[in-house]
Amino acid sequence: MAAFLAAASGRAPLPRLFSRGILALVLGVYTIYQLGPFLWLATMSVRTTAEISADPYAWPSPMHLDQFRTAWVDSDFATYFWNSTMVVVGAVAVLTFIGAAAAHALARYRFRGNRLIYGILFSSIIFPPQITLISLYQILVDYNLYNSLFGLALVYISLQLPLTVYLLEGFFARIPQDLFDAAKMDGYGDLEIFWRIVLPVGMPAIATTLILNFIQLWNEFLFAVVLITDPDKRTLPIGIRAFMGDHFQDIGMIATGVMISVIPVIVVYVFFSEKLIRGMTAGAIK
Amino acid sequence: MPDAISLRTTAKSGEAKASSRATLADPRRATRLVLAIFLGPALLVYCGLTAYPAFRTIYDSFFTIEGMDATFVGLANYRDLMGDETFWVAVRNTFIWSFVAPVIDVATGLLLALALYAGVPFARFLRVAWFTPVLLSYVVVAILWMWIYNYDWGVLNVMLRAVGLGDLASSWLGDPNLALAAVIVTHAWKWAGFNMVVCLAAIHSLPKEVLEASDLDNCGWGAKLRYIIVPMLRPTLLSLYILSFIGKMKVFDLVWIMTQGGPLWATETVSTYVYKRAFNWNTFDLGYPSAIATVWFLVVCAAVIILNRVLGSRERLEY
């Protein structure tokens, strides 16, 4: 028995070390697989197309940071960037506000039809986008909102509304009722309660939905490509695609343009990675 | 008569008083006006920009719509659809994608989460790093992978040639036999981190005692995985499967940018076909694509309901 134990303890470290090594190797390779393409893109964005065709995988030297200036000024990426910014910031601001108000009403008040409204909003999350896409195109044409950033922002609000209400309702429902009872006793009206209690207390959840909505709308492609045709009104995703269609060979400049569209997302991610990951997880399964 | 009126008004004012007292007494009640202020804007947006367009699409599917002229055609669009070979190819591709790819997604997600849970160094960094592709837009992912798949200088072919497997180098997106698989891999690459994060959160919320008990019993990782972790994570894994399934039923952006449904319809999905028929081909008829969208809407809803029933998932879902 003792001999067996000794043999076992003597033998154990080697296979364990071996399996640790394998695990580290697999994870290392996997990390390269997940991050590599993006880093490759980053190197290409500061190299000229001529350099890239000579050797696509060389380290950027010298760094052509002026590519960003060229993309920004000469290739209209500044226009696309500001269009995206306007649409997304406007849509997210309105969306957060009306989504929070609706979520508060659904989470806090008892009234007939509460769960029905919640269910209807919630179930539309699974709708395939085509079911509204074609009609939205017709409707926006009817109301002269086709090919306008305002129209696109309106559509974006409707796209993200169910998710926003769903996430915020879950959070607001967990705010203790005592807080509201106390506020009522102090003579707060219903609107004041929303303004002075729900919004401040719910700030972490609101911030999460804000970031989530920002990233999802910043990346949105399908509705933008259908509802915007004017080159001056393109948002970044369709701008990049249009640029790629016209300059298929200009890989360096495409990479720079792509980088311009990715940088805001990466900046947000660097600062709020935990919040974002938590938000997306909460969105998936409650 | 006047008496009756005065009676009624007094009754009404009495009621009003009672209800105002009720609002004071029960903070869970609110007047209609307050509810309208809170819910009104959201419902307005929902009705105007989601519900109405959805109904209009269904209504439109019984018409041929060319510009301003709509002609009622009854079920003709649906009859044409049944005989439309491209539609069936698109359905087949979308179904392959929707049923197969989620298995890969969930399995990778679970394995990655387990690796992090097992306590590898830099777990925090790895988690953040693996999650990055989730945040990239489809346009970015598509362009990146078009370069990776490039025949002459793409990473994939360069690596194959470097290790002496140059014969295997192919035009990944240009070959009808490979294109769908190539696009599926790209999609899986983008979403692996998401599944990992959800699995990791679920593993962390498992009761510690069970895992510790299994450690005491000298339970190996394989057995632990098979008898403890997977059964206990079942609801999460099923939710992830359905979530991934829904995502694949809708897939558009990636395919549209990488292959536009080609070569030879090899990557055509229902979404790209609707888009083509509505906005890309010069058929100028919005009725027929509306019919496709309506059919697909019903298929997605039915599939989600059936999957929920069959897999017995009690979890609530999203997306």
PDB file of N, CA and C in Angstrom, chain B residues 130-163:
ATOM      1  N   TRP B 130     -10.314  36.999 -25.650  1.00  0.00           N
ATOM      2  CA  TRP B 130     -11.164  36.121 -26.457  1.00  0.00           C
ATOM      3  C   TRP B 130     -12.509  36.761 -26.767  1.00  0.00           C
ATOM      4  N   PHE B 131     -12.888  37.711 -25.940  1.00  0.00           N
ATOM      5  CA  PHE B 131     -14.192  38.326 -26.143  1.00  0.00           C
ATOM      6  C   PHE B 131     -14.149  39.413 -27.229  1.00  0.00           C
ATOM      7  N   THR B 132     -12.944  39.902 -27.547  1.00  0.00           N
ATOM      8  CA  THR B 132     -12.829  41.030 -28.470  1.00  0.00           C
ATOM      9  C   THR B 132     -13.582  40.861 -29.797  1.00  0.00           C
ATOM     10  N   PRO B 133     -13.471  39.705 -30.490  1.00  0.00           N
ATOM     11  CA  PRO B 133     -14.144  39.611 -31.781  1.00  0.00           C
ATOM     12  C   PRO B 133     -15.657  39.828 -31.710  1.00  0.00           C
ATOM     13  N   VAL B 134     -16.256  39.559 -30.550  1.00  0.00           N
ATOM     14  CA  VAL B 134     -17.700  39.760 -30.410  1.00  0.00           C
ATOM     15  C   VAL B 134     -18.068  41.210 -30.682  1.00  0.00           C
ATOM     16  N   LEU B 135     -17.133  42.112 -30.372  1.00  0.00           N
ATOM     17  CA  LEU B 135     -17.441  43.534 -30.473  1.00  0.00           C
ATOM     18  C   LEU B 135     -17.175  44.105 -31.856  1.00  0.00           C
ATOM     19  N   LEU B 136     -16.444  43.364 -32.678  1.00  0.00           N
ATOM     20  CA  LEU B 136     -16.152  43.873 -34.013  1.00  0.00           C
ATOM     21  C   LEU B 136     -17.400  43.758 -34.867  1.00  0.00           C
ATOM     22  N   SER B 137     -17.589  44.724 -35.763  1.00  0.00           N
ATOM     23  CA  SER B 137     -18.780  44.652 -36.597  1.00  0.00           C
ATOM     24  C   SER B 137     -18.592  43.565 -37.656  1.00  0.00           C
ATOM     25  N   TYR B 138     -19.715  43.111 -38.210  1.00  0.00           N
ATOM     26  CA  TYR B 138     -19.644  42.091 -39.256  1.00  0.00           C
ATOM     27  C   TYR B 138     -18.852  42.588 -40.458  1.00  0.00           C
ATOM     28  N   VAL B 139     -18.944  43.884 -40.728  1.00  0.00           N
ATOM     29  CA  VAL B 139     -18.204  44.419 -41.866  1.00  0.00           C
ATOM     30  C   VAL B 139     -16.709  44.203 -41.641  1.00  0.00           C
ATOM     31  N   VAL B 140     -16.249  44.533 -40.444  1.00  0.00           N
ATOM     32  CA  VAL B 140     -14.830  44.374 -40.123  1.00  0.00           C
ATOM     33  C   VAL B 140     -14.429  42.900 -40.180  1.00  0.00           C
ATOM     34  N   VAL B 141     -15.236  42.059 -39.540  1.00  0.00           N
ATOM     35  CA  VAL B 141     -14.924  40.630 -39.514  1.00  0.00           C
ATOM     36  C   VAL B 141     -14.890  40.067 -40.934  1.00  0.00           C
ATOM     37  N   ALA B 142     -15.864  40.472 -41.741  1.00  0.00           N
ATOM     38  CA  ALA B 142     -15.944  39.944 -43.101  1.00  0.00           C
ATOM     39  C   ALA B 142     -14.716  40.341 -43.910  1.00  0.00           C
ATOM     40  N   ILE B 143     -14.322  41.608 -43.821  1.00  0.00           N
ATOM     41  CA  ILE B 143     -13.166  42.069 -44.592  1.00  0.00           C
ATOM     42  C   ILE B 143     -11.902  41.331 -44.140  1.00  0.00           C
ATOM     43  N   LEU B 144     -11.732  41.233 -42.811  1.00  0.00           N
ATOM     44  CA  LEU B 144     -10.570  40.524 -42.267  1.00  0.00           C
ATOM     45  C   LEU B 144     -10.489  39.101 -42.802  1.00  0.00           C
ATOM     46  N   TRP B 145     -11.597  38.401 -42.757  1.00  0.00           N
ATOM     47  CA  TRP B 145     -11.569  36.993 -43.153  1.00  0.00           C
ATOM     48  C   TRP B 145     -11.513  36.822 -44.660  1.00  0.00           C
ATOM     49  N   MET B 146     -11.974  37.816 -45.407  1.00  0.00           N
ATOM     50  CA  MET B 146     -11.766  37.730 -46.855  1.00  0.00           C
ATOM     51  C   MET B 146     -10.277  37.761 -47.151  1.00  0.00           C
ATOM     52  N   TRP B 147      -9.535  38.538 -46.371  1.00  0.00           N
ATOM     53  CA  TRP B 147      -8.083  38.580 -46.550  1.00  0.00           C
ATOM     54  C   TRP B 147      -7.453  37.283 -46.053  1.00  0.00           C
ATOM     55  N   ILE B 148      -7.948  36.776 -44.950  1.00  0.00           N
ATOM     56  CA  ILE B 148      -7.390  35.523 -44.432  1.00  0.00           C
ATOM     57  C   ILE B 148      -7.590  34.390 -45.444  1.00  0.00           C
ATOM     58  N   TYR B 149      -8.719  34.419 -46.127  1.00  0.00           N
ATOM     59  CA  TYR B 149      -9.034  33.373 -47.101  1.00  0.00           C
ATOM     60  C   TYR B 149      -8.475  33.667 -48.492  1.00  0.00           C
ATOM     61  N   ASN B 150      -7.801  34.807 -48.654  1.00  0.00           N
ATOM     62  CA  ASN B 150      -7.316  35.184 -49.981  1.00  0.00           C
ATOM     63  C   ASN B 150      -6.409  34.094 -50.570  1.00  0.00           C
ATOM     64  N   TYR B 151      -6.598  33.816 -51.854  1.00  0.00           N
ATOM     65  CA  TYR B 151      -5.867  32.683 -52.450  1.00  0.00           C
ATOM     66  C   TYR B 151      -4.365  32.918 -52.483  1.00  0.00           C
ATOM     67  N   ASP B 152      -3.943  34.136 -52.879  1.00  0.00           N
ATOM     68  CA  ASP B 152      -2.524  34.371 -53.098  1.00  0.00           C
ATOM     69  C   ASP B 152      -1.748  34.649 -51.821  1.00  0.00           C
ATOM     70  N   TRP B 153      -2.294  35.514 -50.986  1.00  0.00           N
ATOM     71  CA  TRP B 153      -1.501  35.928 -49.825  1.00  0.00           C
ATOM     72  C   TRP B 153      -2.262  35.795 -48.507  1.00  0.00           C
ATOM     73  N   GLY B 154      -3.409  35.124 -48.502  1.00  0.00           N
ATOM     74  CA  GLY B 154      -4.161  34.956 -47.259  1.00  0.00           C
ATOM     75  C   GLY B 154      -3.413  34.074 -46.264  1.00  0.00           C
ATOM     76  N   VAL B 155      -3.634  34.325 -44.975  1.00  0.00           N
ATOM     77  CA  VAL B 155      -2.915  33.597 -43.929  1.00  0.00           C
ATOM     78  C   VAL B 155      -3.069  32.088 -44.098  1.00  0.00           C
ATOM     79  N   LEU B 156      -4.272  31.667 -44.390  1.00  0.00           N
ATOM     80  CA  LEU B 156      -4.559  30.239 -44.425  1.00  0.00           C
ATOM     81  C   LEU B 156      -3.714  29.527 -45.490  1.00  0.00           C
ATOM     82  N   ASN B 157      -3.748  30.060 -46.700  1.00  0.00           N
ATOM     83  CA  ASN B 157      -2.984  29.421 -47.767  1.00  0.00           C
ATOM     84  C   ASN B 157      -1.485  29.563 -47.545  1.00  0.00           C
ATOM     85  N   VAL B 158      -1.064  30.709 -47.023  1.00  0.00           N
ATOM     86  CA  VAL B 158       0.368  30.911 -46.760  1.00  0.00           C
ATOM     87  C   VAL B 158       0.854  29.861 -45.769  1.00  0.00           C
ATOM     88  N   MET B 159       0.042  29.602 -44.740  1.00  0.00           N
ATOM     89  CA  MET B 159       0.451  28.619 -43.735  1.00  0.00           C
ATOM     90  C   MET B 159       0.466  27.215 -44.323  1.00  0.00           C
ATOM     91  N   LEU B 160      -0.549  26.893 -45.118  1.00  0.00           N
ATOM     92  CA  LEU B 160      -0.580  25.561 -45.734  1.00  0.00           C
ATOM     93  C   LEU B 160       0.637  25.347 -46.609  1.00  0.00           C
ATOM     94  N   ARG B 161       0.997  26.381 -47.382  1.00  0.00           N
ATOM     95  CA  ARG B 161       2.167  26.238 -48.253  1.00  0.00           C
ATOM     96  C   ARG B 161       3.437  26.120 -47.422  1.00  0.00           C
ATOM     97  N   ALA B 162       3.481  26.853 -46.315  1.00  0.00           N
ATOM     98  CA  ALA B 162       4.690  26.853 -45.486  1.00  0.00           C
ATOM     99  C   ALA B 162       4.955  25.471 -44.897  1.00  0.00           C
ATOM    100  N   VAL B 163       3.889  24.728 -44.566  1.00  0.00           N
ATOM    101  CA  VAL B 163       4.115  23.410 -43.982  1.00  0.00           C
ATOM    102  C   VAL B 163       4.080  22.312 -45.054  1.00  0.00           C
TER     103      VAL B 163
END
